[in-house]
Amino acid sequence: MNQKEVEEKIIENYRGEEKMMILVFAQWCINHNLNPEELYIRAYPNQATNPALREALELTVPKEEAGEVPDETLLGVLSLFGNDDLAFVVTEEIKKRK
């Protein structure tokens, strides 16, 4: 593999992992009767709708069919991708539950 191919592979892997992070976020929201798009807008009010989030919503399942997504797992994944604003909003929602 040449340098360009290696870079493209890294970018492709990152995008795949980012999509997984978004799916974990969306499913966590569904599992807790929260609207993922509303939470996203609270975290990033100056951004337009997120196409990757809409795509992830199509892949979510009803909470009755979903496995549990622990709060710590979601916060860890958000942290890995530097989504601190979204992690803050999620933390607010976790505190409301407790």
mmCIF file with all atom_site columns, C-alpha atoms in Angstrom, residues 27-93:
data_model
loop_
_atom_site.group_PDB
_atom_site.id
_atom_site.type_symbol
_atom_site.label_atom_id
_atom_site.label_alt_id
_atom_site.label_comp_id
_atom_site.label_asym_id
_atom_site.label_entity_id
_atom_site.label_seq_id
_atom_site.pdbx_PDB_ins_code
_atom_site.Cartn_x
_atom_site.Cartn_y
_atom_site.Cartn_z
_atom_site.occupancy
_atom_site.B_iso_or_equiv
_atom_site.pdbx_formal_charge
_atom_site.auth_seq_id
_atom_site.auth_comp_id
_atom_site.auth_asym_id
_atom_site.auth_atom_id
_atom_site.pdbx_PDB_model_num
ATOM 1  C CA . GLN A 1 27 ? -30.052 3.658  20.387 1.00 0.00 ? 27 GLN A CA 1
ATOM 2  C CA . TRP A 1 28 ? -29.264 4.908  23.893 1.00 0.00 ? 28 TRP A CA 1
ATOM 3  C CA . CYS A 1 29 ? -31.709 7.775  23.316 1.00 0.00 ? 29 CYS A CA 1
ATOM 4  C CA . ILE A 1 30 ? -34.419 5.405  22.046 1.00 0.00 ? 30 ILE A CA 1
ATOM 5  C CA . ASN A 1 31 ? -33.844 3.130  25.037 1.00 0.00 ? 31 ASN A CA 1
ATOM 6  C CA . HIS A 1 32 ? -34.452 6.095  27.368 1.00 0.00 ? 32 HIS A CA 1
ATOM 7  C CA . ASN A 1 33 ? -37.421 7.597  25.488 1.00 0.00 ? 33 ASN A CA 1
ATOM 8  C CA . LEU A 1 34 ? -35.369 10.570 24.325 1.00 0.00 ? 34 LEU A CA 1
ATOM 9  C CA . ASN A 1 35 ? -35.312 12.170 20.892 1.00 0.00 ? 35 ASN A CA 1
ATOM 10 C CA . PRO A 1 36 ? -31.742 11.881 19.534 1.00 0.00 ? 36 PRO A CA 1
ATOM 11 C CA . GLU A 1 37 ? -32.195 14.818 17.175 1.00 0.00 ? 37 GLU A CA 1
ATOM 12 C CA . GLU A 1 38 ? -33.376 17.102 19.984 1.00 0.00 ? 38 GLU A CA 1
ATOM 13 C CA . LEU A 1 39 ? -30.385 16.190 22.156 1.00 0.00 ? 39 LEU A CA 1
ATOM 14 C CA . TYR A 1 40 ? -28.038 16.717 19.218 1.00 0.00 ? 40 TYR A CA 1
ATOM 15 C CA . ILE A 1 41 ? -29.504 20.169 18.535 1.00 0.00 ? 41 ILE A CA 1
ATOM 16 C CA . ARG A 1 42 ? -29.140 21.093 22.227 1.00 0.00 ? 42 ARG A CA 1
ATOM 17 C CA . ALA A 1 43 ? -25.472 20.132 22.038 1.00 0.00 ? 43 ALA A CA 1
ATOM 18 C CA . TYR A 1 44 ? -24.800 21.716 18.656 1.00 0.00 ? 44 TYR A CA 1
ATOM 19 C CA . PRO A 1 45 ? -27.419 24.464 18.125 1.00 0.00 ? 45 PRO A CA 1
ATOM 20 C CA . ASN A 1 46 ? -25.504 26.083 15.259 1.00 0.00 ? 46 ASN A CA 1
ATOM 21 C CA . GLN A 1 47 ? -25.310 22.931 13.154 1.00 0.00 ? 47 GLN A CA 1
ATOM 22 C CA . ALA A 1 48 ? -27.867 21.844 10.635 1.00 0.00 ? 48 ALA A CA 1
ATOM 23 C CA . THR A 1 49 ? -29.445 18.428 10.909 1.00 0.00 ? 49 THR A CA 1
ATOM 24 C CA . ASN A 1 50 ? -26.934 15.606 10.934 1.00 0.00 ? 50 ASN A CA 1
ATOM 25 C CA . PRO A 1 51 ? -27.370 13.204 7.979  1.00 0.00 ? 51 PRO A CA 1
ATOM 26 C CA . ALA A 1 52 ? -25.372 10.506 9.774  1.00 0.00 ? 52 ALA A CA 1
ATOM 27 C CA . LEU A 1 53 ? -27.755 10.728 12.731 1.00 0.00 ? 53 LEU A CA 1
ATOM 28 C CA . ARG A 1 54 ? -30.768 10.365 10.451 1.00 0.00 ? 54 ARG A CA 1
ATOM 29 C CA . GLU A 1 55 ? -29.112 7.342  8.862  1.00 0.00 ? 55 GLU A CA 1
ATOM 30 C CA . ALA A 1 56 ? -28.434 5.852  12.296 1.00 0.00 ? 56 ALA A CA 1
ATOM 31 C CA . LEU A 1 57 ? -32.053 6.382  13.345 1.00 0.00 ? 57 LEU A CA 1
ATOM 32 C CA . GLU A 1 58 ? -33.111 4.095  10.518 1.00 0.00 ? 58 GLU A CA 1
ATOM 33 C CA . LEU A 1 59 ? -30.944 1.357  12.071 1.00 0.00 ? 59 LEU A CA 1
ATOM 34 C CA . THR A 1 60 ? -32.232 1.661  15.625 1.00 0.00 ? 60 THR A CA 1
ATOM 35 C CA . VAL A 1 61 ? -34.702 -0.847 17.028 1.00 0.00 ? 61 VAL A CA 1
ATOM 36 C CA . PRO A 1 62 ? -37.509 -0.388 19.546 1.00 0.00 ? 62 PRO A CA 1
ATOM 37 C CA . LYS A 1 63 ? -36.204 -0.363 23.094 1.00 0.00 ? 63 LYS A CA 1
ATOM 38 C CA . GLU A 1 64 ? -38.014 -3.630 23.800 1.00 0.00 ? 64 GLU A CA 1
ATOM 39 C CA . GLU A 1 65 ? -35.817 -5.315 21.180 1.00 0.00 ? 65 GLU A CA 1
ATOM 40 C CA . ALA A 1 66 ? -32.590 -3.502 21.962 1.00 0.00 ? 66 ALA A CA 1
ATOM 41 C CA . GLY A 1 67 ? -29.846 -4.532 24.273 1.00 0.00 ? 67 GLY A CA 1
ATOM 42 C CA . GLU A 1 68 ? -28.883 -2.184 27.053 1.00 0.00 ? 68 GLU A CA 1
ATOM 43 C CA . VAL A 1 69 ? -26.454 0.600  26.256 1.00 0.00 ? 69 VAL A CA 1
ATOM 44 C CA . PRO A 1 70 ? -24.827 1.514  29.590 1.00 0.00 ? 70 PRO A CA 1
ATOM 45 C CA . ASP A 1 71 ? -24.469 5.232  30.288 1.00 0.00 ? 71 ASP A CA 1
ATOM 46 C CA . GLU A 1 72 ? -20.725 4.812  30.833 1.00 0.00 ? 72 GLU A CA 1
ATOM 47 C CA . THR A 1 73 ? -20.325 3.119  27.447 1.00 0.00 ? 73 THR A CA 1
ATOM 48 C CA . LEU A 1 74 ? -22.045 5.956  25.622 1.00 0.00 ? 74 LEU A CA 1
ATOM 49 C CA . LEU A 1 75 ? -20.074 8.622  27.481 1.00 0.00 ? 75 LEU A CA 1
ATOM 50 C CA . GLY A 1 76 ? -16.828 6.777  26.755 1.00 0.00 ? 76 GLY A CA 1
ATOM 51 C CA . VAL A 1 77 ? -17.578 6.508  23.054 1.00 0.00 ? 77 VAL A CA 1
ATOM 52 C CA . LEU A 1 78 ? -18.569 10.170 22.835 1.00 0.00 ? 78 LEU A CA 1
ATOM 53 C CA . SER A 1 79 ? -15.339 11.094 24.592 1.00 0.00 ? 79 SER A CA 1
ATOM 54 C CA . LEU A 1 80 ? -13.249 9.064  22.145 1.00 0.00 ? 80 LEU A CA 1
ATOM 55 C CA . PHE A 1 81 ? -14.621 11.159 19.302 1.00 0.00 ? 81 PHE A CA 1
ATOM 56 C CA . GLY A 1 82 ? -14.336 14.476 21.133 1.00 0.00 ? 82 GLY A CA 1
ATOM 57 C CA . ASN A 1 83 ? -18.089 15.021 21.374 1.00 0.00 ? 83 ASN A CA 1
ATOM 58 C CA . ASP A 1 84 ? -17.821 16.824 24.689 1.00 0.00 ? 84 ASP A CA 1
ATOM 59 C CA . ASP A 1 85 ? -20.864 19.036 24.095 1.00 0.00 ? 85 ASP A CA 1
ATOM 60 C CA . LEU A 1 86 ? -23.033 16.019 23.337 1.00 0.00 ? 86 LEU A CA 1
ATOM 61 C CA . ALA A 1 87 ? -21.596 14.159 26.333 1.00 0.00 ? 87 ALA A CA 1
ATOM 62 C CA . PHE A 1 88 ? -22.586 17.140 28.502 1.00 0.00 ? 88 PHE A CA 1
ATOM 63 C CA . VAL A 1 89 ? -26.188 17.007 27.248 1.00 0.00 ? 89 VAL A CA 1
ATOM 64 C CA . VAL A 1 90 ? -26.277 13.231 27.777 1.00 0.00 ? 90 VAL A CA 1
ATOM 65 C CA . THR A 1 91 ? -24.937 13.688 31.312 1.00 0.00 ? 91 THR A CA 1
ATOM 66 C CA . GLU A 1 92 ? -27.735 16.179 32.013 1.00 0.00 ? 92 GLU A CA 1
ATOM 67 C CA . GLU A 1 93 ? -30.284 13.590 30.883 1.00 0.00 ? 93 GLU A CA 1
#
